[in-house]
Short mmCIF file of C-alpha atoms in Angstrom, two decimals:
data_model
loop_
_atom_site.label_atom_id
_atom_site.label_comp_id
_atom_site.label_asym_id
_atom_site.label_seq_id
_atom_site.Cartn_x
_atom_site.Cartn_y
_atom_site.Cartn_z
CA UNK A 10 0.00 0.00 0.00
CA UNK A 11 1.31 3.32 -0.55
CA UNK A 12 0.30 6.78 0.37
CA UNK A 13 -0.97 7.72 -3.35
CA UNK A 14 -3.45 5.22 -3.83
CA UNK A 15 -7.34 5.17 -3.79
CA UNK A 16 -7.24 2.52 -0.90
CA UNK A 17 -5.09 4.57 1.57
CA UNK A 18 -6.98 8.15 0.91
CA UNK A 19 -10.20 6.62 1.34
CA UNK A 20 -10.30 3.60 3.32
CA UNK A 21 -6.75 3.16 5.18
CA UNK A 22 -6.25 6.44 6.35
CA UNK A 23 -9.74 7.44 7.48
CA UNK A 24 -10.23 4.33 9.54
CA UNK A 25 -6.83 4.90 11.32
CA UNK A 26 -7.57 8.72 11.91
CA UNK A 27 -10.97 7.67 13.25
CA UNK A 28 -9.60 5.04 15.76
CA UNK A 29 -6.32 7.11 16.94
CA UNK A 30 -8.98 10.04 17.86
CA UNK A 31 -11.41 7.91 19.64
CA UNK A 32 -9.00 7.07 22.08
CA UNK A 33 -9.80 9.64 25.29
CA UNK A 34 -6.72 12.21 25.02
CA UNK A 35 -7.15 11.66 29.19
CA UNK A 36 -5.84 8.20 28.41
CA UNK A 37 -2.03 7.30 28.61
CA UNK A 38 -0.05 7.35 25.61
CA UNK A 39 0.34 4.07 24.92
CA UNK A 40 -3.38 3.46 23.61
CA UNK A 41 -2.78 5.68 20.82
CA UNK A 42 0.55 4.36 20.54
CA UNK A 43 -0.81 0.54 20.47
CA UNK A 44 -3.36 1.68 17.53
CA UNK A 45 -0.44 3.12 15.43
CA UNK A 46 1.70 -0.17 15.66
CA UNK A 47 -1.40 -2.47 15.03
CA UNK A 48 -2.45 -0.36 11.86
CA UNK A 49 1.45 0.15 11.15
CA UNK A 50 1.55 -3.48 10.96
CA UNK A 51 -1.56 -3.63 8.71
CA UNK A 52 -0.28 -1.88 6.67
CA UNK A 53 3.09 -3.13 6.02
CA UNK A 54 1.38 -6.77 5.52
CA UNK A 55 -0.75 -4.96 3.00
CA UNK A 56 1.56 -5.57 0.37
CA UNK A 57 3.88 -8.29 1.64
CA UNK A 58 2.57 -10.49 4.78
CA UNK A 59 5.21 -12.74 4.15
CA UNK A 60 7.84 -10.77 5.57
CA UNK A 61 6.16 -9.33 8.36
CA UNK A 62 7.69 -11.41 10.37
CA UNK A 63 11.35 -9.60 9.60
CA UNK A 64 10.12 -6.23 10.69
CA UNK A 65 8.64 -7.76 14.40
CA UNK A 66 12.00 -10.11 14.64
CA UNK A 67 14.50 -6.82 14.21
CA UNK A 68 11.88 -5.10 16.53
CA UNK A 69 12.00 -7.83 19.19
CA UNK A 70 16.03 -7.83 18.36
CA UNK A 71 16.62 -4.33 19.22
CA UNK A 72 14.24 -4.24 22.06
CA UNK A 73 16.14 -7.05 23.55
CA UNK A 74 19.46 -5.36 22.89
CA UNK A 75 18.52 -2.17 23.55
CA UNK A 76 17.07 -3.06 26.92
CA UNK A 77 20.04 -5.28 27.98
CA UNK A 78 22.94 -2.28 26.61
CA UNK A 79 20.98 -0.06 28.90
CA UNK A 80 20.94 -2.24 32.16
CA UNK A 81 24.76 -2.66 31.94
CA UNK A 82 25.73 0.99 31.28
CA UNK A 83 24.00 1.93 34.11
CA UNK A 84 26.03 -0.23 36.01
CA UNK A 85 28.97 1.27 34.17
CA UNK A 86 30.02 -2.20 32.36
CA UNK A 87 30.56 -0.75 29.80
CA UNK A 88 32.03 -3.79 27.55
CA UNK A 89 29.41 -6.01 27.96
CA UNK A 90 26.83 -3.65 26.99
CA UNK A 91 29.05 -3.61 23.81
CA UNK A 92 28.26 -6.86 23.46
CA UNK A 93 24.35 -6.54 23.01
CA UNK A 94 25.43 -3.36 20.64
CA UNK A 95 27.45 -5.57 18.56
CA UNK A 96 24.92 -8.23 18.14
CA UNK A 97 21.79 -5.46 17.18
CA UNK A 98 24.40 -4.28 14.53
CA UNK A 99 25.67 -7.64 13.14
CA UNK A 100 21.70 -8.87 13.30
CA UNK A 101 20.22 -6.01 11.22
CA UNK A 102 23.02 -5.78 8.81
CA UNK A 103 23.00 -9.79 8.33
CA UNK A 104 19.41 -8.93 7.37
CA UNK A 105 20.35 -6.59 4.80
CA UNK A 106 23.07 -8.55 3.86
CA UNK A 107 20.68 -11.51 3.47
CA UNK A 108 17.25 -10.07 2.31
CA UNK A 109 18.55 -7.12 0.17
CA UNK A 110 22.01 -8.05 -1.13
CA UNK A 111 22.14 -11.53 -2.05
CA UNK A 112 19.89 -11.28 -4.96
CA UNK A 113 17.40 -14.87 -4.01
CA UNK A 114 14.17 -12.89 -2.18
CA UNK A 115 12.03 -10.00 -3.25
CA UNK A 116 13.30 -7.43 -1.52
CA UNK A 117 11.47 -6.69 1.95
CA UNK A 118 9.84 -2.67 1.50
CA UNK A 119 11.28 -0.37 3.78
CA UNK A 120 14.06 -2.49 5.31
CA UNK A 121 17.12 -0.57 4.88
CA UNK A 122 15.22 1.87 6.69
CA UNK A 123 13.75 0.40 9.73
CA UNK A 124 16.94 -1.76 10.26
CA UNK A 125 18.70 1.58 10.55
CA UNK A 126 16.32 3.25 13.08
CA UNK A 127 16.33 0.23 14.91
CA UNK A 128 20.60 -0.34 14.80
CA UNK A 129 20.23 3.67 15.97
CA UNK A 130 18.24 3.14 18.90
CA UNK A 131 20.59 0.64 20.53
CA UNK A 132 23.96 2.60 19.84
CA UNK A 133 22.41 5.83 21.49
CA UNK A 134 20.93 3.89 24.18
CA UNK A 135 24.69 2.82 24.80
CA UNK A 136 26.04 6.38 24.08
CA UNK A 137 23.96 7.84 27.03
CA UNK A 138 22.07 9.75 24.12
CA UNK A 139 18.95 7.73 24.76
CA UNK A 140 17.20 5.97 27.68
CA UNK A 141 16.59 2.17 27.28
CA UNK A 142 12.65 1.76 26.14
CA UNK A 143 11.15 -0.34 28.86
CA UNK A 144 7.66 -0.24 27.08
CA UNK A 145 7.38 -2.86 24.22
CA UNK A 146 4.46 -0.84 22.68
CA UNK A 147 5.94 2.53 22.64
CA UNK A 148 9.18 0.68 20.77
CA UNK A 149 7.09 -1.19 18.33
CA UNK A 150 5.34 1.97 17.41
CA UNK A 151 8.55 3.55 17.03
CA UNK A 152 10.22 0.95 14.77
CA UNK A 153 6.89 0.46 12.73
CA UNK A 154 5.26 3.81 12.42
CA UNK A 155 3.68 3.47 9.13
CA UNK A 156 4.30 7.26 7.86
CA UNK A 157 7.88 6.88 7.58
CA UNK A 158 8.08 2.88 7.66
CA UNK A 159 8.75 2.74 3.81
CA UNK A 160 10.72 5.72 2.82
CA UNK A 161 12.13 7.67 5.60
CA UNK A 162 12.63 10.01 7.06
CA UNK A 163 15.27 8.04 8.98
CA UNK A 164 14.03 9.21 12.87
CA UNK A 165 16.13 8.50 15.68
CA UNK A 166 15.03 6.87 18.57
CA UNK A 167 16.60 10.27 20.78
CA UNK A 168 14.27 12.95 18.36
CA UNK A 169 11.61 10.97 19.12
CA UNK A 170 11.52 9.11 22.41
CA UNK A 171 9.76 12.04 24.28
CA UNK A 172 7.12 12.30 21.93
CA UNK A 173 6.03 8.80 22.34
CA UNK A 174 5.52 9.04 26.09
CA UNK A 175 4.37 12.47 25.87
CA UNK A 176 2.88 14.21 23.34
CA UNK A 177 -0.19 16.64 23.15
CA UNK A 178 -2.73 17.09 19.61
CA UNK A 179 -3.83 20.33 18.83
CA UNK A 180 -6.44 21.53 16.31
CA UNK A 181 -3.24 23.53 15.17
CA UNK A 182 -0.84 20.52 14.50
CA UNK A 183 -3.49 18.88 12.75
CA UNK A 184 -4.89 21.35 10.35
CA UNK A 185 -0.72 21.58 9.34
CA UNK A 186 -0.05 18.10 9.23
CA UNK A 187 -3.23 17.43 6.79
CA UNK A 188 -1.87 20.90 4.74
CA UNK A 189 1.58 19.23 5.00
CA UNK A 190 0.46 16.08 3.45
CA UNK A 191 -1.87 17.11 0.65
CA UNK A 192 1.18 19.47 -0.67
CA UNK A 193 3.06 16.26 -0.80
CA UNK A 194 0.64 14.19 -2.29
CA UNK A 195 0.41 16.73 -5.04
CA UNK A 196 4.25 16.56 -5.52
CA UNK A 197 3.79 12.98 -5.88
CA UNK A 198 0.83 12.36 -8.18
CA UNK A 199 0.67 15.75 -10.50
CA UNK A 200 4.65 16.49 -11.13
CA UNK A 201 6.58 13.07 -10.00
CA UNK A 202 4.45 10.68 -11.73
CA UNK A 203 4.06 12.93 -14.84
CA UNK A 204 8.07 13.37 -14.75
CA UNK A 205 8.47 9.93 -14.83
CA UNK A 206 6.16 9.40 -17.74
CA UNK A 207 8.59 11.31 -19.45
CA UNK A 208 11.90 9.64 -18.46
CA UNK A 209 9.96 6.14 -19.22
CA UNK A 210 8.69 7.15 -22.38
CA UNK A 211 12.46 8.10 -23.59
CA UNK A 212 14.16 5.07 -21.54
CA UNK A 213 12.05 2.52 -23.41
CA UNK A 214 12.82 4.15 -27.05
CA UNK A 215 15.20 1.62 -28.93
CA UNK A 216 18.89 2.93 -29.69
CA UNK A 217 17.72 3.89 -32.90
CA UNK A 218 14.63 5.74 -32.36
CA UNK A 219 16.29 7.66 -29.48
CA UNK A 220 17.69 11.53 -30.24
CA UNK A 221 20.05 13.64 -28.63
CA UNK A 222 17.42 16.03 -27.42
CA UNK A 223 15.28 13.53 -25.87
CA UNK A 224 18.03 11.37 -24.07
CA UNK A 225 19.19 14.81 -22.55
CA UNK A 226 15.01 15.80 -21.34
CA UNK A 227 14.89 12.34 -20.23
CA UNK A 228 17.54 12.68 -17.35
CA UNK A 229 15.82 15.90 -16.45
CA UNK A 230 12.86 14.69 -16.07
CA UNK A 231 14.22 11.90 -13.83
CA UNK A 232 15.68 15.22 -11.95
CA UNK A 233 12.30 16.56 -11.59
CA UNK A 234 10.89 13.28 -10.57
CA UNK A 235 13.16 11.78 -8.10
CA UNK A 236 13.22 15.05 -6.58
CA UNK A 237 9.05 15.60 -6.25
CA UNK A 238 8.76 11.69 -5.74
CA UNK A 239 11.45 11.42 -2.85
CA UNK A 240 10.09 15.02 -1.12
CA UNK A 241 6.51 14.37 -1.70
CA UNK A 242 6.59 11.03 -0.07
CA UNK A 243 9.18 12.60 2.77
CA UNK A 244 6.23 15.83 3.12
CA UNK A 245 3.40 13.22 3.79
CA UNK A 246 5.46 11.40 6.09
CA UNK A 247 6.15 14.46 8.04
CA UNK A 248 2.45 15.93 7.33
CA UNK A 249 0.55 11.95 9.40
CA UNK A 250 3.50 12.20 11.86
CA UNK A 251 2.31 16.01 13.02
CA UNK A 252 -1.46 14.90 12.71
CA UNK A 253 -0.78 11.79 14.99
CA UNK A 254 0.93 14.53 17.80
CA UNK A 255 4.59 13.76 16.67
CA UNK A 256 7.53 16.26 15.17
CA UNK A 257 10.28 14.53 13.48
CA UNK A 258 13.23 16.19 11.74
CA UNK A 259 12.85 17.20 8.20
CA UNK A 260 14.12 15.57 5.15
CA UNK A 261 14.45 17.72 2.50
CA UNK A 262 15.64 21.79 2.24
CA UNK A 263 15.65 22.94 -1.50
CA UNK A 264 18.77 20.73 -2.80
CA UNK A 265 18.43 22.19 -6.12
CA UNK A 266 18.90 25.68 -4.44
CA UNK A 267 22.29 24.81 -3.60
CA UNK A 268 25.40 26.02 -4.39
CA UNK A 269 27.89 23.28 -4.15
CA UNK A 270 27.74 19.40 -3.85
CA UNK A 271 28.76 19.72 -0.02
CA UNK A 272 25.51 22.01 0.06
CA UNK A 273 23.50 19.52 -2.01
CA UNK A 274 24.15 16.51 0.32
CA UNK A 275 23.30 18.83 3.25
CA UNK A 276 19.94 19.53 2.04
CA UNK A 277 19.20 15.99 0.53
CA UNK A 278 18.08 13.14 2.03
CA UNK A 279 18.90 15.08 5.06
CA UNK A 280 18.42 11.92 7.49
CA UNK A 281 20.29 9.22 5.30
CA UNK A 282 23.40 12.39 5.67
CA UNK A 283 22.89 12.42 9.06
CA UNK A 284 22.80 9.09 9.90
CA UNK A 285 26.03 8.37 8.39
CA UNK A 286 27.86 11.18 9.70
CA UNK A 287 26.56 10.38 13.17
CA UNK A 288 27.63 6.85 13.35
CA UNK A 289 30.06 6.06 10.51
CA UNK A 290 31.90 9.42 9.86
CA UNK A 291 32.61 10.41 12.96
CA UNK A 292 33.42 7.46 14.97
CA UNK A 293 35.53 7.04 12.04
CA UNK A 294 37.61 10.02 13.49
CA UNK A 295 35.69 12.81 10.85
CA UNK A 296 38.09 15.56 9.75
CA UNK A 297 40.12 15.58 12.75
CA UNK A 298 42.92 13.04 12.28
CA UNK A 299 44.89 15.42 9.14
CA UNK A 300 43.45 15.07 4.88
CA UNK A 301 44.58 11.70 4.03
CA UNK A 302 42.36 10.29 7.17
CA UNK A 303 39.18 12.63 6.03
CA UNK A 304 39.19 11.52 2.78
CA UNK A 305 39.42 8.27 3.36
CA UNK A 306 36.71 8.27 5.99
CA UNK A 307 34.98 10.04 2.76
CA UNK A 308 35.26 7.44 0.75
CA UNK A 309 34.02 4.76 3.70
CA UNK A 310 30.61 6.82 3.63
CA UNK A 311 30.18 7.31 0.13
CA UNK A 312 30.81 4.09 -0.87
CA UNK A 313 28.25 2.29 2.16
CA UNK A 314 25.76 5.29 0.65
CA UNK A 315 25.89 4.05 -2.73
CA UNK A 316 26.06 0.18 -1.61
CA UNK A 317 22.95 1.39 0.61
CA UNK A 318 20.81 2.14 -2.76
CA UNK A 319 21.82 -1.03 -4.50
CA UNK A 320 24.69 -3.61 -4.73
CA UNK A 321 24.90 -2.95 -8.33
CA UNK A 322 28.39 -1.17 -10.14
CA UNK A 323 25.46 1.67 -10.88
CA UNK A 324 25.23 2.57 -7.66
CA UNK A 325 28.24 1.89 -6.70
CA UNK A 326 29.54 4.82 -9.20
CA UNK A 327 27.49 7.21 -8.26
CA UNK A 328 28.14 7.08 -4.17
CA UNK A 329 31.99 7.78 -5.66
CA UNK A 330 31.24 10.22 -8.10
CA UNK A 331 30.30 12.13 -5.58
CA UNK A 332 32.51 11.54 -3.42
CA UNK A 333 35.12 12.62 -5.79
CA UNK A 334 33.21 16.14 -5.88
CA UNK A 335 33.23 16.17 -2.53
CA UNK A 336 37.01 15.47 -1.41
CA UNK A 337 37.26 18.25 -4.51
CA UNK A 338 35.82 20.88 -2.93
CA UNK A 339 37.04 20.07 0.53
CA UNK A 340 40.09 20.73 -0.59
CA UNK A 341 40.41 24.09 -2.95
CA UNK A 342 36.98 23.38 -4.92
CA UNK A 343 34.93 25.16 -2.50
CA UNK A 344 37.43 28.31 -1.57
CA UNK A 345 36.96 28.74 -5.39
CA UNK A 346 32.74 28.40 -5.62
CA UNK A 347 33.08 31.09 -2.90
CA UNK A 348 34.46 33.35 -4.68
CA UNK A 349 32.75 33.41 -8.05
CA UNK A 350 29.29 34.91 -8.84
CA UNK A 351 26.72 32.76 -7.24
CA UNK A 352 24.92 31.81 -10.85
CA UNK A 353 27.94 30.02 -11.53
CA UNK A 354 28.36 28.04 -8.78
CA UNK A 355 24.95 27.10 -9.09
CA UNK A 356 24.64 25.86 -12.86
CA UNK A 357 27.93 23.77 -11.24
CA UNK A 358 25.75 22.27 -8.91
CA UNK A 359 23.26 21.21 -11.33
CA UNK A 360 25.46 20.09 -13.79
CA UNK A 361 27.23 17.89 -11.64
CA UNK A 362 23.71 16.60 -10.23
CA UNK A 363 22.06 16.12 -13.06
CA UNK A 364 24.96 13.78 -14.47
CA UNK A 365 24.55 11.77 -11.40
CA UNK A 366 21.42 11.12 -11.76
CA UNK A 367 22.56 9.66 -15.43
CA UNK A 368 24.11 6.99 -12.95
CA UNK A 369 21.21 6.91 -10.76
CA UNK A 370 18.61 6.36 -13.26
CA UNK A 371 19.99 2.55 -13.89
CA UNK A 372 20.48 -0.62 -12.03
CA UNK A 373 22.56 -1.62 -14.61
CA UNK A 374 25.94 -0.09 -16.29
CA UNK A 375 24.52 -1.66 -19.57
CA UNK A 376 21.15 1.11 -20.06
CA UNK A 377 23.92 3.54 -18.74
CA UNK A 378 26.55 3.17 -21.69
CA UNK A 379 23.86 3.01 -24.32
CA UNK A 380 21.69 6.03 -23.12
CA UNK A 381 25.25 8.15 -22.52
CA UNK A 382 25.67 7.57 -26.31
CA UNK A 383 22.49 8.82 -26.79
CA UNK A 384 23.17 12.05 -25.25
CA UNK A 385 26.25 12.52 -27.04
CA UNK A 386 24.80 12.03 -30.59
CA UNK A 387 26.17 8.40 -31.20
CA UNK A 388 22.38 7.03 -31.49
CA UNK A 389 20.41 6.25 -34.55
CA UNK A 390 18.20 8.67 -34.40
CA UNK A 391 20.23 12.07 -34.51
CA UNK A 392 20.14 15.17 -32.80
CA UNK A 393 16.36 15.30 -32.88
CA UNK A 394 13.07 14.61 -35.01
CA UNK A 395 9.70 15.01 -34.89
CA UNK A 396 9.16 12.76 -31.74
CA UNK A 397 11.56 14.34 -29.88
CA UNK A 398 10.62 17.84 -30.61
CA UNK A 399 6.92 17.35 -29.59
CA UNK A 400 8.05 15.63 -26.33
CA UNK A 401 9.98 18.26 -25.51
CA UNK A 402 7.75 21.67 -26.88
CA UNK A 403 4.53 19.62 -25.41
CA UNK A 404 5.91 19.36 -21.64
CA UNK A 405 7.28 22.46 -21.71
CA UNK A 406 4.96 23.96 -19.54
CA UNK A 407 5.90 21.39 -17.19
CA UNK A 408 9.38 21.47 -16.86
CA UNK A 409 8.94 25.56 -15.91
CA UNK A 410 6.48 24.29 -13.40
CA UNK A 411 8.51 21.48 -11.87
CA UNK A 412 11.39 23.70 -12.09
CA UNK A 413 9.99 26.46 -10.07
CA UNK A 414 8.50 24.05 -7.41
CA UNK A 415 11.90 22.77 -6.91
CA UNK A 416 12.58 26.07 -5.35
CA UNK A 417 11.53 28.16 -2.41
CA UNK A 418 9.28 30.86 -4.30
CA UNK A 419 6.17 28.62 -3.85
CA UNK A 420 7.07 28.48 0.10
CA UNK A 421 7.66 32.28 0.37
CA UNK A 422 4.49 33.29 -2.00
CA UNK A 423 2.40 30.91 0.55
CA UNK A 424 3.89 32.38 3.49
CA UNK A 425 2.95 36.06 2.41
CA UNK A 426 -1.00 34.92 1.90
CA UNK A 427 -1.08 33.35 5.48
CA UNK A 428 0.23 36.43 6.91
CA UNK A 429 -2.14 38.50 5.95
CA UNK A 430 -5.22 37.72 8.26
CA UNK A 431 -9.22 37.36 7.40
CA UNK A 432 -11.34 35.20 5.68
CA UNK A 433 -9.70 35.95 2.41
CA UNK A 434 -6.35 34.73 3.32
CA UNK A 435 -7.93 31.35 4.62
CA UNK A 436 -10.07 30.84 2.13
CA UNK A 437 -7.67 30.87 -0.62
CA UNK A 438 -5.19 28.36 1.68
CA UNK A 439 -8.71 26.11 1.83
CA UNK A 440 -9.12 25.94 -2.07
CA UNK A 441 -5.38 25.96 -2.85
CA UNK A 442 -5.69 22.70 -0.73
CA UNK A 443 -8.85 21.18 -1.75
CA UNK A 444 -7.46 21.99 -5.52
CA UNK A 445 -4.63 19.94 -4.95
CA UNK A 446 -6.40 17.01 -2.83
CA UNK A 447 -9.48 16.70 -5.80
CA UNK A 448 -7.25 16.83 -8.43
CA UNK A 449 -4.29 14.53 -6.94
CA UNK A 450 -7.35 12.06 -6.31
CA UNK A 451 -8.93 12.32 -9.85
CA UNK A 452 -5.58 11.64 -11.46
CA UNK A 453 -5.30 8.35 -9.39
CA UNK A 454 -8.65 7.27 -10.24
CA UNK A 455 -8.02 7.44 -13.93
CA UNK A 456 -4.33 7.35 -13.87
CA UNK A 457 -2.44 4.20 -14.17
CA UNK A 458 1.55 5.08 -13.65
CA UNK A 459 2.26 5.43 -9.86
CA UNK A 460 5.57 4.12 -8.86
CA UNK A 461 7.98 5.35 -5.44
CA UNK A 462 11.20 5.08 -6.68
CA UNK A 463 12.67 5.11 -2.82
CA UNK A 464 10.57 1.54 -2.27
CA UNK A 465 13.76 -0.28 -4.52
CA UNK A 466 15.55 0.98 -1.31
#
């Protein structure tokens, strides 16, 4: 089941917002928090009961761990809580290993991200960032929370912990969260999936019907849709989390905004960033043991980031492409980008983006080399045609759109209507909303194209 579909909007997600509520807010926690991890795991047997079982086992893993790395801390033994942190990281990433990497099972939705919330939990609980969850419901709830179960954000056990014993709903947090996910619902179903009609359309074009011009709108559109596909499903994530009384960190800050590819990664996939720096980077010693120790410690993380996505040479590639941008500008790249006019270092940004998306856009190195001869002229088709030219004068209108929604004008232009107060100001936020919400549901009724690309991951 995912968020963009008929069944969730009308059936799922009413039923769970009517059973959450009609538990007394004079009751403990833990109700509401026992409704979330039944429906969470309703819904993640939706689409595959078989592997429920693998999300309850690392649950019951980590709460095990977690619990026991805990009890010995506090009485400062320190190495045999390392013990039970050792075995919650071997476990999880033997499941990965196992489930993801080795190519024989269909790979389990969500698991490279619950494995990491879960390997989180137990580290901080040994780190003295977290306290040991003694409440089995309030830990299932956190490992399963259906919002951000599939595709992130990645949510520490520490931003959230507090929340789950303690946590107040307001008409206020509600009427955002709904706002919050309706916006990315509309990212989702009227720009991601229409982007990726137009990278699919290309991508399946035979060598010799494929142009210059399209192979080069292709990847763009594959910009535009990763981008709206990835933050859409990361803004309704966020958007159920506030309605359900919870605030977790956010995901995405305008990534095409940026200036350089240190900037990029800082604003991208903001919890997958964080989560590596946290507990690979820096307990790899960071930047503080001299250049030839940061870069390598570079490398480390870039290369587990692209193994993360996919065991393929693909993907592989691209986590050291740009990590060979990155050393770059660590070095002298980004005393340079400083210094110039900011246009430029911007169309560097995107350059250097968009041609690793060319690497992202494939599982295979095969579509890769063929499409990049595409793009530089090699195919059968030419520089362009007919096709080509009505693909690319018919969307257009589209690419402006997507292009400005990748930015922060829409936020600020929204922000200077809700300032001004009355009726007006809320009425026009009301059928801005309901615009988006009818029409977001009418293209899913008739619409038949509605992948997540994060779900491969």
């Amino acid at each position: 089941m995912v968020f963009s579909s008929i069944m969730f909007l009308t059936r799922f997600l009413p039923l769970v917002l009517i059973v959450y509520f009609l538990v007394p807010g004079c009751m403990k926690n833990t109700w509401r928090n026992l409704v979330l991890f039944m429906f969470s795991l309703a819904f993640y047997a939706w689409g595959e009961p078989v592997y429920i079982w693998l999300m309850i086992f690392s649950t019951v893993v980590d709460y095990v761990n977690g619990g026991l790395a805990g009890y010995f801390v506090a009485r400062d033994k320190r190495n045999t809580a390392k013990v039970f942190v050792g075995l919650s990281v071997v476990i999880n990433l033997t499941l990965l290993a196992v489930f993801k990497y080795a190519g024989k099972f269909v790979l389990p939705i969500g698991i490279s991200f619950y494995t990491f919330q879960s390997m989180s939990y137990t580290i901080d609980v040994y780190r003295g960032k977290a306290k040991a969850e003694k409440n089995p419901i309030n830990f299932g709830a956190y490992i399963s929370l259906f919002p951000q179960l599939i595709a992130g954000p990645i949510v520490r056990f520490s931003d959230i912990a507090t929340q789950l014993r303690e946590r107040t709903i307001n008409l206020e947090s509600i009427r955002y969260g709904m706002l919050r996910f309706v916006c990315g619902l509309g990212k989702k179903v009227l720009l991601a999936n229409q982007a990726g009609e137009i990278f699919q359309t290309i991508a399946n074009y035979k060598v010799s019907q494929m142009t210059t011009v399209s192979a080069w709108l292709g990847i763009l559109a594959f910009m535009f849709q990763i981008y709206f596909d990835f933050s859409g499903y990361s803004d309704m994530a966020i958007g159920l989390m506030a309605v359900f009384g919870f605030e977790i960190p956010e995901n995405f800050k305008y990534p095409y905004e940026a200036k350089s590819i240190t900037e990029f990664w800082r604003q991208w996939h903001i919890s997958l960033g964080n989560w590596f720096k946290e507990y690979v980077y820096i307990p790899l010693g960071g930047s503080r043991k001299g250049n030839a120790r940061t870069f390598l410690n570079i490398f480390i993380v870039w290369f587990l980031t692209g193994l993360w996505h996919g065991t393929t040479i693909n993907f592989t590639l691209w986590g050291l492409y740009f990590c060979f941008f990155l050393i770059m500008e660590k070095t002298w790249l980004l005393k340079l980008l400083d210094k110039i006019p900011r246009v430029f270092s911007h169309i560097y940004a995107l350059v250097v983006v968009y041609f690793g998306w060319l690497l992202f856009a494939w599982e295979d190195i095969h579509g890769h080399r063929v499409y990049m001869k595409a793009m530089l002229g090699m195919a059968g088709a030419g520089v362009v045609n007919k096709e080509s030219l009505y693909l690319l004068v018919s969307n257009a209108l589209l690419m402006v759109i997507m292009a400005i929604g990748c930015t922060s004008l829409p936020k600020y232009l929204a922000k200077k209507v809700t300032k001004k107060d009355g009726i007006g100001a809320s009425l026009c936020m009301s059928v801005y909303v309901a615009v988006i919400l009818l029409l977001s549901i009418a293209y899913l009724v008739n619409g038949t194209y509605n992948p997540f690309l994060y779900f491969r991951f």
